[in-house]
Structure formats: structure tokens, C-alpha cells
PDB file of C-alpha atoms (C1' of nucleotides) in Angstrom:
ATOM      1  CA  MET G 785       0.014  -0.080   0.106  1.00 72.00           C
ATOM      2  CA  TRP G 786       1.440   3.279  -0.912  1.00 77.00           C
ATOM      3  CA  LEU G 787       1.450   5.862   1.701  1.00 81.00           C
ATOM      4  CA  MET G 788       1.413   9.666   0.793  1.00 86.00           C
ATOM      5  CA  ASP G 789       4.138  12.243   2.061  1.00 91.00           C
ATOM      6  CA  SER G 790       4.038  15.065   3.916  1.00 95.00           C
ATOM      7  CA  THR G 791       4.364  17.723   0.551  1.00 95.00           C
ATOM      8  CA  GLU G 792       2.066  16.083  -1.273  1.00 96.00           C
ATOM      9  CA  THR G 793      -0.568  16.207   1.802  1.00 98.00           C
ATOM     10  CA  ALA G 794       0.260  19.666   2.001  1.00 98.00           C
ATOM     11  CA  ARG G 795      -0.309  20.815  -1.449  1.00 98.00           C
ATOM     12  CA  ARG G 796      -3.840  18.672  -1.561  1.00 98.00           C
ATOM     13  CA  LEU G 797      -5.132  20.606   1.642  1.00 98.00           C
ATOM     14  CA  GLU G 798      -3.896  23.964   0.409  1.00 98.00           C
ATOM     15  CA  ALA G 799      -6.372  22.866  -2.735  1.00 98.00           C
ATOM     16  CA  LEU G 800      -8.962  21.982  -0.409  1.00 98.00           C
ATOM     17  CA  GLY G 801      -8.499  25.187   1.982  1.00 98.00           C
ATOM     18  CA  ASN G 802     -10.368  27.619   0.071  1.00 98.00           C
ATOM     19  CA  ALA G 803     -14.157  27.799   0.623  1.00 97.00           C
ATOM     20  CA  THR G 804     -14.903  27.886  -3.062  1.00 98.00           C
ATOM     21  CA  ARG G 805     -13.107  25.058  -3.997  1.00 98.00           C
ATOM     22  CA  LEU G 806     -14.075  22.864  -0.812  1.00 98.00           C
ATOM     23  CA  GLU G 807     -17.604  24.062  -2.310  1.00 98.00           C
ATOM     24  CA  ILE G 808     -16.781  22.551  -5.952  1.00 98.00           C
ATOM     25  CA  PHE G 809     -15.476  19.201  -4.484  1.00 98.00           C
ATOM     26  CA  ARG G 810     -17.976  18.437  -1.953  1.00 98.00           C
ATOM     27  CA  THR G 811     -20.540  18.920  -5.109  1.00 97.00           C
ATOM     28  CA  LEU G 812     -18.443  16.427  -7.077  1.00 98.00           C
ATOM     29  CA  VAL G 813     -18.378  13.753  -4.097  1.00 97.00           C
ATOM     30  CA  ARG G 814     -22.039  14.142  -3.687  1.00 96.00           C
ATOM     31  CA  ALA G 815     -22.729  13.843  -7.238  1.00 96.00           C
ATOM     32  CA  GLY G 816     -20.735  10.085  -7.484  1.00 95.00           C
ATOM     33  CA  PRO G 817     -18.611   8.033  -9.843  1.00 93.00           C
ATOM     34  CA  ASP G 818     -20.554   9.832 -13.062  1.00 94.00           C
ATOM     35  CA  GLY G 819     -19.621  13.151 -11.973  1.00 96.00           C
ATOM     36  CA  LEU G 820     -20.830  16.019 -13.551  1.00 97.00           C
ATOM     37  CA  PRO G 821     -19.981  18.390 -16.645  1.00 97.00           C
ATOM     38  CA  VAL G 822     -18.051  21.723 -16.044  1.00 97.00           C
ATOM     39  CA  GLY G 823     -21.378  23.784 -16.611  1.00 97.00           C
ATOM     40  CA  GLU G 824     -23.561  21.804 -14.410  1.00 97.00           C
ATOM     41  CA  ILE G 825     -21.022  22.537 -11.886  1.00 98.00           C
ATOM     42  CA  GLN G 826     -21.153  26.256 -12.861  1.00 97.00           C
ATOM     43  CA  SER G 827     -24.901  26.595 -12.603  1.00 96.00           C
ATOM     44  CA  ARG G 828     -24.741  24.474  -9.066  1.00 96.00           C
ATOM     45  CA  THR G 829     -22.270  26.487  -7.435  1.00 96.00           C
ATOM     46  CA  GLY G 830     -22.755  29.893  -9.308  1.00 96.00           C
ATOM     47  CA  THR G 831     -19.258  30.140  -9.823  1.00 97.00           C
ATOM     48  CA  ALA G 832     -17.940  32.430 -12.683  1.00 97.00           C
ATOM     49  CA  ARG G 833     -16.721  30.149 -15.803  1.00 97.00           C
ATOM     50  CA  SER G 834     -13.411  31.374 -15.718  1.00 97.00           C
ATOM     51  CA  THR G 835     -13.244  31.145 -12.061  1.00 98.00           C
ATOM     52  CA  LEU G 836     -14.531  27.599 -11.898  1.00 98.00           C
ATOM     53  CA  SER G 837     -12.083  26.539 -14.553  1.00 97.00           C
ATOM     54  CA  HIS G 838      -8.999  27.968 -12.682  1.00 98.00           C
ATOM     55  CA  HIS G 839     -10.521  26.168  -9.373  1.00 98.00           C
ATOM     56  CA  LEU G 840     -10.867  23.010 -11.096  1.00 98.00           C
ATOM     57  CA  HIS G 841      -7.408  23.111 -12.403  1.00 98.00           C
ATOM     58  CA  LYS G 842      -6.017  23.164  -8.945  1.00 98.00           C
ATOM     59  CA  LEU G 843      -7.744  20.466  -8.167  1.00 98.00           C
ATOM     60  CA  ILE G 844      -6.886  18.531 -10.970  1.00 98.00           C
ATOM     61  CA  ALA G 845      -3.078  19.236 -10.418  1.00 97.00           C
ATOM     62  CA  VAL G 846      -3.226  17.704  -7.046  1.00 97.00           C
ATOM     63  CA  ASP G 847      -5.052  14.377  -8.344  1.00 97.00           C
ATOM     64  CA  LEU G 848      -8.158  14.890  -6.299  1.00 98.00           C
ATOM     65  CA  VAL G 849     -10.279  15.644  -9.332  1.00 98.00           C
ATOM     66  CA  ARG G 850      -9.995  13.903 -13.065  1.00 97.00           C
ATOM     67  CA  GLN G 851     -11.656  15.258 -16.129  1.00 97.00           C
ATOM     68  CA  GLU G 852     -12.758  13.250 -19.048  1.00 95.00           C
ATOM     69  CA  ARG G 853     -14.389  14.715 -22.310  1.00 93.00           C
ATOM     70  CA  ASP G 854     -17.545  13.114 -23.539  1.00 92.00           C
ATOM     71  CA  GLY G 855     -18.023  15.131 -26.987  1.00 90.00           C
ATOM     72  CA  THR G 856     -18.296  18.733 -26.465  1.00 88.00           C
ATOM     73  CA  THR G 857     -18.948  18.300 -22.444  1.00 93.00           C
ATOM     74  CA  LEU G 858     -15.773  17.414 -20.004  1.00 95.00           C
ATOM     75  CA  TYR G 859     -17.020  15.255 -17.050  1.00 97.00           C
ATOM     76  CA  CYS G 860     -15.474  15.985 -13.782  1.00 98.00           C
ATOM     77  CA  HIS G 861     -15.091  13.168 -11.188  1.00 97.00           C
ATOM     78  CA  ALA G 862     -13.909  13.376  -7.660  1.00 97.00           C
ATOM     79  CA  ASN G 863     -10.966  11.097  -7.124  1.00 97.00           C
ATOM     80  CA  TYR G 864     -12.500   8.916  -4.000  1.00 96.00           C
ATOM     81  CA  SER G 865      -9.248   6.844  -3.737  1.00 95.00           C
ATOM     82  CA  GLU G 866      -6.993  10.158  -3.328  1.00 97.00           C
ATOM     83  CA  MET G 867      -9.088  11.906  -1.086  1.00 97.00           C
ATOM     84  CA  GLN G 868      -9.211   8.563   0.892  1.00 97.00           C
ATOM     85  CA  ALA G 869      -5.291   8.419   1.010  1.00 96.00           C
ATOM     86  CA  THR G 870      -5.509  11.999   1.997  1.00 97.00           C
ATOM     87  CA  ILE G 871      -7.723  11.287   5.256  1.00 97.00           C
ATOM     88  CA  ASP G 872      -5.441   8.375   5.692  1.00 96.00           C
ATOM     89  CA  TYR G 873      -2.329  10.488   6.323  1.00 96.00           C
ATOM     90  CA  LEU G 874      -4.279  13.076   8.505  1.00 97.00           C
ATOM     91  CA  THR G 875      -5.218  10.171  10.772  1.00 96.00           C
ATOM     92  CA  ARG G 876      -1.954   8.389  10.621  1.00 95.00           C
ATOM     93  CA  GLU G 877       0.274  11.401  10.789  1.00 94.00           C
ATOM     94  CA  CYS G 878      -1.637  14.235  12.657  1.00 95.00           C
ATOM     95  CA  CYS G 879      -4.072  12.540  15.027  1.00 88.00           C
ATOM     96  CA  ALA G 880      -1.954  10.223  16.759  1.00 79.00           C
ATOM     97  CA  ASP G 881       1.104  10.886  18.950  1.00 73.00           C
ATOM     98  CA  ALA G 882       4.506   9.116  19.445  1.00 74.00           C
ATOM     99  CA  ARG G 883       2.908   6.412  21.360  1.00 77.00           C
ATOM    100  CA  GLY G 884       0.615   5.873  18.127  1.00 75.00           C
ATOM    101  CA  ARG G 885      -2.030   6.898  20.454  1.00 75.00           C
ATOM    102  CA  SER G 886      -5.225   8.026  18.140  1.00 76.00           C
ATOM    103  CA  CYS G 887      -6.642  11.213  19.228  1.00 75.00           C
ATOM    104  CA  ASP G 888     -10.036  10.206  19.191  1.00 61.00           C
ATOM    105  CA  ALA G 889      -9.093   7.257  21.937  1.00 50.00           C
ATOM    106  CA  ALA G 890      -8.546   9.863  24.278  1.00 44.00           C
TER     107      ALA G 890
ATOM    108  CA  MET B 258     -22.481  16.469  19.063  1.00 71.00           C
ATOM    109  CA  TRP B 259     -21.266  19.584  16.948  1.00 77.00           C
ATOM    110  CA  LEU B 260     -20.506  18.796  13.432  1.00 82.00           C
ATOM    111  CA  MET B 261     -18.397  21.354  11.789  1.00 86.00           C
ATOM    112  CA  ASP B 262     -19.017  23.530   8.716  1.00 91.00           C
ATOM    113  CA  SER B 263     -17.810  23.885   5.206  1.00 95.00           C
ATOM    114  CA  THR B 264     -16.475  27.517   5.981  1.00 95.00           C
ATOM    115  CA  GLU B 265     -14.216  26.228   9.156  1.00 96.00           C
ATOM    116  CA  THR B 266     -13.373  23.331   7.711  1.00 98.00           C
ATOM    117  CA  ALA B 267     -11.905  25.328   4.782  1.00 98.00           C
ATOM    118  CA  ARG B 268     -10.012  27.621   7.123  1.00 98.00           C
ATOM    119  CA  ARG B 269      -8.478  24.546   8.892  1.00 98.00           C
ATOM    120  CA  LEU B 270      -7.619  23.216   5.556  1.00 98.00           C
ATOM    121  CA  GLU B 271      -6.001  26.340   4.614  1.00 98.00           C
ATOM    122  CA  ALA B 272      -4.037  26.711   7.862  1.00 98.00           C
ATOM    123  CA  LEU B 273      -2.613  22.903   7.487  1.00 98.00           C
ATOM    124  CA  GLY B 274      -2.247  23.582   3.867  1.00 98.00           C
ATOM    125  CA  ASN B 275       1.396  24.896   3.829  1.00 98.00           C
ATOM    126  CA  ALA B 276       4.407  22.278   4.225  1.00 97.00           C
ATOM    127  CA  THR B 277       5.921  24.099   6.862  1.00 98.00           C
ATOM    128  CA  ARG B 278       2.724  24.676   9.172  1.00 98.00           C
ATOM    129  CA  LEU B 279       1.818  20.752   8.266  1.00 98.00           C
ATOM    130  CA  GLU B 280       5.314  19.779   9.468  1.00 98.00           C
ATOM    131  CA  ILE B 281       4.984  22.062  12.567  1.00 98.00           C
ATOM    132  CA  PHE B 282       1.683  20.646  13.647  1.00 98.00           C
ATOM    133  CA  ARG B 283       2.556  16.736  12.805  1.00 98.00           C
ATOM    134  CA  THR B 284       5.832  17.853  15.250  1.00 97.00           C
ATOM    135  CA  LEU B 285       3.004  18.813  17.854  1.00 98.00           C
ATOM    136  CA  VAL B 286       0.955  15.925  17.328  1.00 97.00           C
ATOM    137  CA  ARG B 287       3.952  13.592  17.964  1.00 96.00           C
ATOM    138  CA  ALA B 288       4.761  15.117  20.711  1.00 96.00           C
ATOM    139  CA  GLY B 289       1.623  14.025  22.536  1.00 95.00           C
ATOM    140  CA  PRO B 290      -0.868  15.979  25.101  1.00 93.00           C
ATOM    141  CA  ASP B 291       2.210  17.573  26.811  1.00 93.00           C
ATOM    142  CA  GLY B 292       3.085  19.767  23.890  1.00 96.00           C
ATOM    143  CA  LEU B 293       6.097  21.679  23.459  1.00 97.00           C
ATOM    144  CA  PRO B 294       7.907  25.286  24.190  1.00 97.00           C
ATOM    145  CA  VAL B 295       8.121  27.074  20.816  1.00 97.00           C
ATOM    146  CA  GLY B 296      11.819  27.222  21.126  1.00 97.00           C
ATOM    147  CA  GLU B 297      11.628  23.252  20.639  1.00 97.00           C
ATOM    148  CA  ILE B 298       9.381  23.358  17.688  1.00 98.00           C
ATOM    149  CA  GLN B 299      11.873  26.012  16.227  1.00 97.00           C
ATOM    150  CA  SER B 300      15.027  23.775  16.841  1.00 96.00           C
ATOM    151  CA  ARG B 301      12.848  20.482  15.796  1.00 96.00           C
ATOM    152  CA  THR B 302      11.811  22.220  12.496  1.00 96.00           C
ATOM    153  CA  GLY B 303      14.653  24.754  11.762  1.00 96.00           C
ATOM    154  CA  THR B 304      12.051  27.266  11.019  1.00 97.00           C
ATOM    155  CA  ALA B 305      13.203  30.969  11.833  1.00 97.00           C
ATOM    156  CA  ARG B 306      11.954  32.234  15.345  1.00 97.00           C
ATOM    157  CA  SER B 307       9.549  34.851  13.549  1.00 97.00           C
ATOM    158  CA  THR B 308       8.231  32.770  10.741  1.00 98.00           C
ATOM    159  CA  LEU B 309       7.587  30.328  13.394  1.00 98.00           C
ATOM    160  CA  SER B 310       5.661  32.761  15.507  1.00 97.00           C
ATOM    161  CA  HIS B 311       3.768  33.871  12.032  1.00 98.00           C
ATOM    162  CA  HIS B 312       2.618  29.945  11.377  1.00 98.00           C
ATOM    163  CA  LEU B 313       1.673  29.532  14.795  1.00 98.00           C
ATOM    164  CA  HIS B 314      -0.502  32.127  15.150  1.00 98.00           C
ATOM    165  CA  LYS B 315      -2.290  30.836  11.995  1.00 98.00           C
ATOM    166  CA  LEU B 316      -2.914  27.347  13.240  1.00 98.00           C
ATOM    167  CA  ILE B 317      -3.718  28.898  16.775  1.00 98.00           C
ATOM    168  CA  ALA B 318      -6.349  31.048  14.801  1.00 97.00           C
ATOM    169  CA  VAL B 319      -8.310  28.233  13.691  1.00 98.00           C
ATOM    170  CA  ASP B 320      -8.125  26.223  16.636  1.00 97.00           C
ATOM    171  CA  LEU B 321      -5.723  23.632  16.154  1.00 98.00           C
ATOM    172  CA  VAL B 322      -3.298  24.729  18.265  1.00 98.00           C
ATOM    173  CA  ARG B 323      -3.414  25.963  21.864  1.00 97.00           C
ATOM    174  CA  GLN B 324      -0.417  27.804  23.994  1.00 97.00           C
ATOM    175  CA  GLU B 325      -0.340  27.629  27.771  1.00 95.00           C
ATOM    176  CA  ARG B 326       2.505  29.958  29.329  1.00 93.00           C
ATOM    177  CA  ASP B 327       4.527  28.336  32.300  1.00 92.00           C
ATOM    178  CA  GLY B 328       7.095  31.002  33.367  1.00 90.00           C
ATOM    179  CA  THR B 329       8.801  32.498  30.452  1.00 87.00           C
ATOM    180  CA  THR B 330       8.367  29.549  28.123  1.00 93.00           C
ATOM    181  CA  LEU B 331       5.106  29.116  26.016  1.00 95.00           C
ATOM    182  CA  TYR B 332       3.827  25.619  25.426  1.00 97.00           C
ATOM    183  CA  CYS B 333       1.884  24.679  22.221  1.00 98.00           C
ATOM    184  CA  HIS B 334      -0.496  21.787  21.934  1.00 97.00           C
ATOM    185  CA  ALA B 335      -2.084  20.030  19.116  1.00 97.00           C
ATOM    186  CA  ASN B 336      -5.900  20.207  19.639  1.00 97.00           C
ATOM    187  CA  TYR B 337      -6.436  16.663  18.862  1.00 96.00           C
ATOM    188  CA  SER B 338     -10.341  16.825  19.191  1.00 95.00           C
ATOM    189  CA  GLU B 339     -10.795  19.747  16.821  1.00 97.00           C
ATOM    190  CA  MET B 340      -8.144  18.006  14.291  1.00 97.00           C
ATOM    191  CA  GLN B 341     -10.650  14.766  14.770  1.00 97.00           C
ATOM    192  CA  ALA B 342     -13.822  17.107  14.037  1.00 96.00           C
ATOM    193  CA  THR B 343     -12.067  18.199  10.786  1.00 97.00           C
ATOM    194  CA  ILE B 344     -11.441  14.635   9.562  1.00 97.00           C
ATOM    195  CA  ASP B 345     -15.024  13.553  10.432  1.00 96.00           C
ATOM    196  CA  TYR B 346     -15.890  16.317   8.174  1.00 96.00           C
ATOM    197  CA  LEU B 347     -13.749  15.176   5.445  1.00 97.00           C
ATOM    198  CA  THR B 348     -14.794  11.797   6.006  1.00 96.00           C
ATOM    199  CA  ARG B 349     -18.359  12.522   6.286  1.00 95.00           C
ATOM    200  CA  GLU B 350     -18.975  15.558   3.052  1.00 94.00           C
ATOM    201  CA  CYS B 351     -15.978  14.558   1.242  1.00 95.00           C
ATOM    202  CA  CYS B 352     -15.929  11.051   0.823  1.00 88.00           C
ATOM    203  CA  ALA B 353     -19.176   9.957   0.513  1.00 79.00           C
ATOM    204  CA  ASP B 354     -21.502  10.224  -2.397  1.00 74.00           C
ATOM    205  CA  ALA B 355     -25.171  11.423  -2.482  1.00 76.00           C
ATOM    206  CA  ARG B 356     -26.374   7.787  -1.336  1.00 78.00           C
ATOM    207  CA  GLY B 357     -23.969   7.774   1.467  1.00 77.00           C
ATOM    208  CA  ARG B 358     -21.800   5.195  -0.044  1.00 77.00           C
ATOM    209  CA  SER B 359     -18.215   6.159   1.463  1.00 78.00           C
ATOM    210  CA  CYS B 360     -15.150   6.180  -0.890  1.00 77.00           C
ATOM    211  CA  ASP B 361     -13.192   3.318   0.718  1.00 62.00           C
ATOM    212  CA  ALA B 362     -16.157   0.707   0.430  1.00 50.00           C
ATOM    213  CA  ALA B 363     -16.240   1.362  -3.422  1.00 44.00           C
TER     214      ALA B 363
ATOM    215  C1'  DA T1377     -18.626  25.039 -43.991  1.00 84.31           C
ATOM    216  C1'  DC T1378     -21.279  27.145 -40.488  1.00 84.31           C
ATOM    217  C1'  DG T1379     -23.782  28.351 -36.280  1.00 84.31           C
ATOM    218  C1'  DA T1380     -24.612  26.755 -31.821  1.00 84.31           C
ATOM    219  C1'  DT T1381     -22.895  25.156 -27.421  1.00 84.31           C
ATOM    220  C1'  DA T1382     -19.058  24.071 -23.962  1.00 84.31           C
ATOM    221  C1'  DT T1383     -14.935  24.847 -21.845  1.00 84.31           C
ATOM    222  C1'  DT T1384     -10.452  26.908 -21.380  1.00 84.31           C
ATOM    223  C1'  DC T1385      -6.670  30.639 -21.910  1.00 84.31           C
ATOM    224  C1'  DC T1386      -5.261  35.665 -21.469  1.00 84.31           C
ATOM    225  C1'  DG T1387      -4.398  39.081 -19.316  1.00 84.31           C
ATOM    226  C1'  DA T1388      -5.000  42.191 -15.610  1.00 84.31           C
ATOM    227  C1'  DA T1389      -5.921  44.327 -10.676  1.00 84.31           C
ATOM    228  C1'  DG T1390      -5.844  43.573  -6.060  1.00 84.31           C
ATOM    229  C1'  DA T1391      -5.599  41.205  -1.890  1.00 84.31           C
ATOM    230  C1'  DA T1392      -3.118  37.746   0.556  1.00 84.31           C
ATOM    231  C1'  DT T1393       0.746  35.002   2.068  1.00 84.31           C
ATOM    232  C1'  DA T1394       5.755  33.736   3.199  1.00 84.31           C
ATOM    233  C1'  DT T1395       9.333  34.826   4.884  1.00 84.31           C
ATOM    234  C1'  DC T1396      13.130  37.111   7.369  1.00 84.31           C
ATOM    235  C1'  DG T1397      16.184  40.234  10.455  1.00 84.31           C
ATOM    236  C1'  DG T1398      15.699  43.232  14.133  1.00 84.31           C
ATOM    237  C1'  DA T1399      13.527  45.801  17.640  1.00 84.31           C
ATOM    238  C1'  DA T1400      10.088  45.486  21.440  1.00 84.31           C
ATOM    239  C1'  DT T1401       8.300  42.828  25.096  1.00 84.31           C
ATOM    240  C1'  DA T1402       7.776  39.756  28.908  1.00 84.31           C
ATOM    241  C1'  DT T1403       9.330  36.823  32.361  1.00 84.31           C
ATOM    242  C1'  DA T1404      12.904  34.672  36.033  1.00 84.31           C
ATOM    243  C1'  DG T1405      16.991  34.825  38.752  1.00 84.31           C
ATOM    244  C1'  DA T1406      21.044  37.175  41.245  1.00 84.31           C
TER     245       DA T1406
ATOM    246  C1'  DT K 275      17.276  46.687  39.081  1.00 84.31           C
ATOM    247  C1'  DC K 276      20.359  44.268  35.603  1.00 84.31           C
ATOM    248  C1'  DT K 277      21.304  40.539  32.721  1.00 84.31           C
ATOM    249  C1'  DA K 278      19.947  36.146  30.470  1.00 84.31           C
ATOM    250  C1'  DT K 279      16.775  33.969  28.132  1.00 84.31           C
ATOM    251  C1'  DA K 280      12.049  33.169  25.862  1.00 84.31           C
ATOM    252  C1'  DT K 281       8.977  34.882  22.241  1.00 84.31           C
ATOM    253  C1'  DT K 282       6.471  38.171  19.724  1.00 84.31           C
ATOM    254  C1'  DC K 283       5.519  42.585  16.717  1.00 84.31           C
ATOM    255  C1'  DC K 284       7.466  45.769  13.170  1.00 84.31           C
ATOM    256  C1'  DG K 285       8.352  46.487   8.583  1.00 84.31           C
ATOM    257  C1'  DA K 286       9.598  45.406   4.145  1.00 84.31           C
ATOM    258  C1'  DT K 287      10.144  42.368  -0.288  1.00 84.31           C
ATOM    259  C1'  DA K 288       9.036  38.990  -3.576  1.00 84.31           C
ATOM    260  C1'  DT K 289       5.686  35.724  -4.611  1.00 84.31           C
ATOM    261  C1'  DT K 290       1.360  33.744  -5.131  1.00 84.31           C
ATOM    262  C1'  DC K 291      -3.862  33.689  -5.223  1.00 84.31           C
ATOM    263  C1'  DT K 292      -8.582  35.121  -6.199  1.00 84.31           C
ATOM    264  C1'  DT K 293     -11.250  36.864  -9.273  1.00 84.31           C
ATOM    265  C1'  DC K 294     -13.313  38.580 -13.350  1.00 84.31           C
ATOM    266  C1'  DG K 295     -14.758  39.952 -18.394  1.00 84.31           C
ATOM    267  C1'  DG K 296     -13.831  38.607 -22.637  1.00 84.31           C
ATOM    268  C1'  DA K 297     -11.242  36.154 -26.525  1.00 84.31           C
ATOM    269  C1'  DA K 298      -9.908  31.757 -28.285  1.00 84.31           C
ATOM    270  C1'  DT K 299     -10.530  26.782 -28.888  1.00 84.31           C
ATOM    271  C1'  DA K 300     -12.564  22.324 -29.401  1.00 84.31           C
ATOM    272  C1'  DT K 301     -17.139  19.469 -30.713  1.00 84.31           C
ATOM    273  C1'  DC K 302     -21.342  18.719 -32.460  1.00 84.31           C
ATOM    274  C1'  DG K 303     -25.467  18.636 -35.574  1.00 84.31           C
ATOM    275  C1'  DT K 304     -26.984  19.942 -39.924  1.00 84.31           C
TER     276       DT K 304
END
DNA sequence: ACGATATTCCGAAGAATATCGGAATATAGA
DNA sequence: TCTATATTCCGATATTCTTCGGAATATCGT
């Protein structure tokens, strides 16, 4: 099993650490594996098209979102497994002390 | 049980979404509940004092870190329960689709 | 090829961030 | 009170981010 490193995690948290992008990502996650066209994200979140494109690219750059073209429309999907890997990192590295005691067990 | 909201989560992810701050936070988490003096974090992470102070305040502002004075030294502690609440938010809102299916179950 | 639709790229303005060295502040001990 | 130590605040710079409107690009159906 591949374990994420600190730098990559920071890059992903930075990507999610913006209210607009977190909302975009949540929208994609809720949409399920089939994803959503960019235009649909646009109308659901009310983000300007160019701004949305910019934010999507930030999420794509850290592999939390993927795009797939179908004709003229681009479908965006949340990358569930990479998101899970990120959460796993946080649980493992940011939630347990040196003795491996988890913070929710305290 | 209090559930975090999207805005607060974004603010926390932004705080952790910087390689230097993530390293600082990890250092505090590993140190355990007793925490560490600022000077100790400084020598462990090699961050310049003023920079470290700046970053610590960002973490404190989102309640992921707490400080407590003992004489001339300030002890910093990771706030485990708020970190856990943040991870819970991610698991709940960013890792399960509309039917509540979790991404690690896929 | 043309028109309609979907999306991205360009350029730009303003705001926020990361980082540092050095000055200022607070506390303890002699 | 004086000195030493611990930490924060100040000011400054270079970089990056957010956001937008409009132009450019890609694809489809006719």
C-alpha cells in the first residue's frame, strides 16, 4: 500500500483549503462516480466560468479531480481513492501521538 | 455532537495546507498532550523564529493549536479533538456520495 | 462549412501569503 | 534593578492567489 508524504498532503490540503474549491469538491463527491459536466458545477455553485475553470485545475493538479471528455462536454469526477489516501495520512500522521495513540481514543 | 461547517473546515485545511505549518502541526501531534515550547519546535523544524511565530498564530486562529504559558516559556499543544472533528467532516462530506456510500467501500 | 454550445486561456488588478532580520516585550533569577 | 532567556511584533519584499470579462478553442449537428 502506497503511503502519501507530507509535501503532497500539504498541496492537497491547500487545494481544499479554499471555501470555493471545497464547495466544488463536495459537489463532485456528492454527485457520485459518474461526475458532473463543468457547466453543471457552474450552475450549482454559481461560480463564474473562468474562476471555476481555474479552481478545477488546482484540484486536478493535485489529483483530487479528474476530467474526461464526452463530445463537447467535460465530465469532472472526484478522485475518491486519493481523497481517502489524504484522510488516511491525516489520521495516521496528524491525529496520533508518538506512542501511536489516536486522538479519538483519548 | 457538534458538526463542523464547510467554511470553518476550509479555514483549517488552508492552515494545514502549507508544508511548513503541516510539519509544525505534525511535530506537535507527535509530541503528545504535553506539547512543546516554541523554542523546541523551532529547533526541531529549523524554522526561523519570526516565521514560526507567524505560522503558529495561523494554527491558533483556527483552533488547531493552543498555547499555555509556564514562566517564560510558552507551551504549544495540538488540539486533537478539533483535528478529529475536521477529519470527521472530510470523511462525512468529502468522501461519501449522495447515497451515503463511503469512498473506501468502493 | 457554419452556427451553436461547452470550456479553457489571456491579461490584469487587488489582496493575501511566506519569509526574514532586528527591535520590542515579558519573565525569571541574582 | 540588571542580565539573560524566550517569544512576539514591526516593516519590508517577493511571490502567489482570487477573481473577472472577454477572446480563443474544441466539438457537435445540420
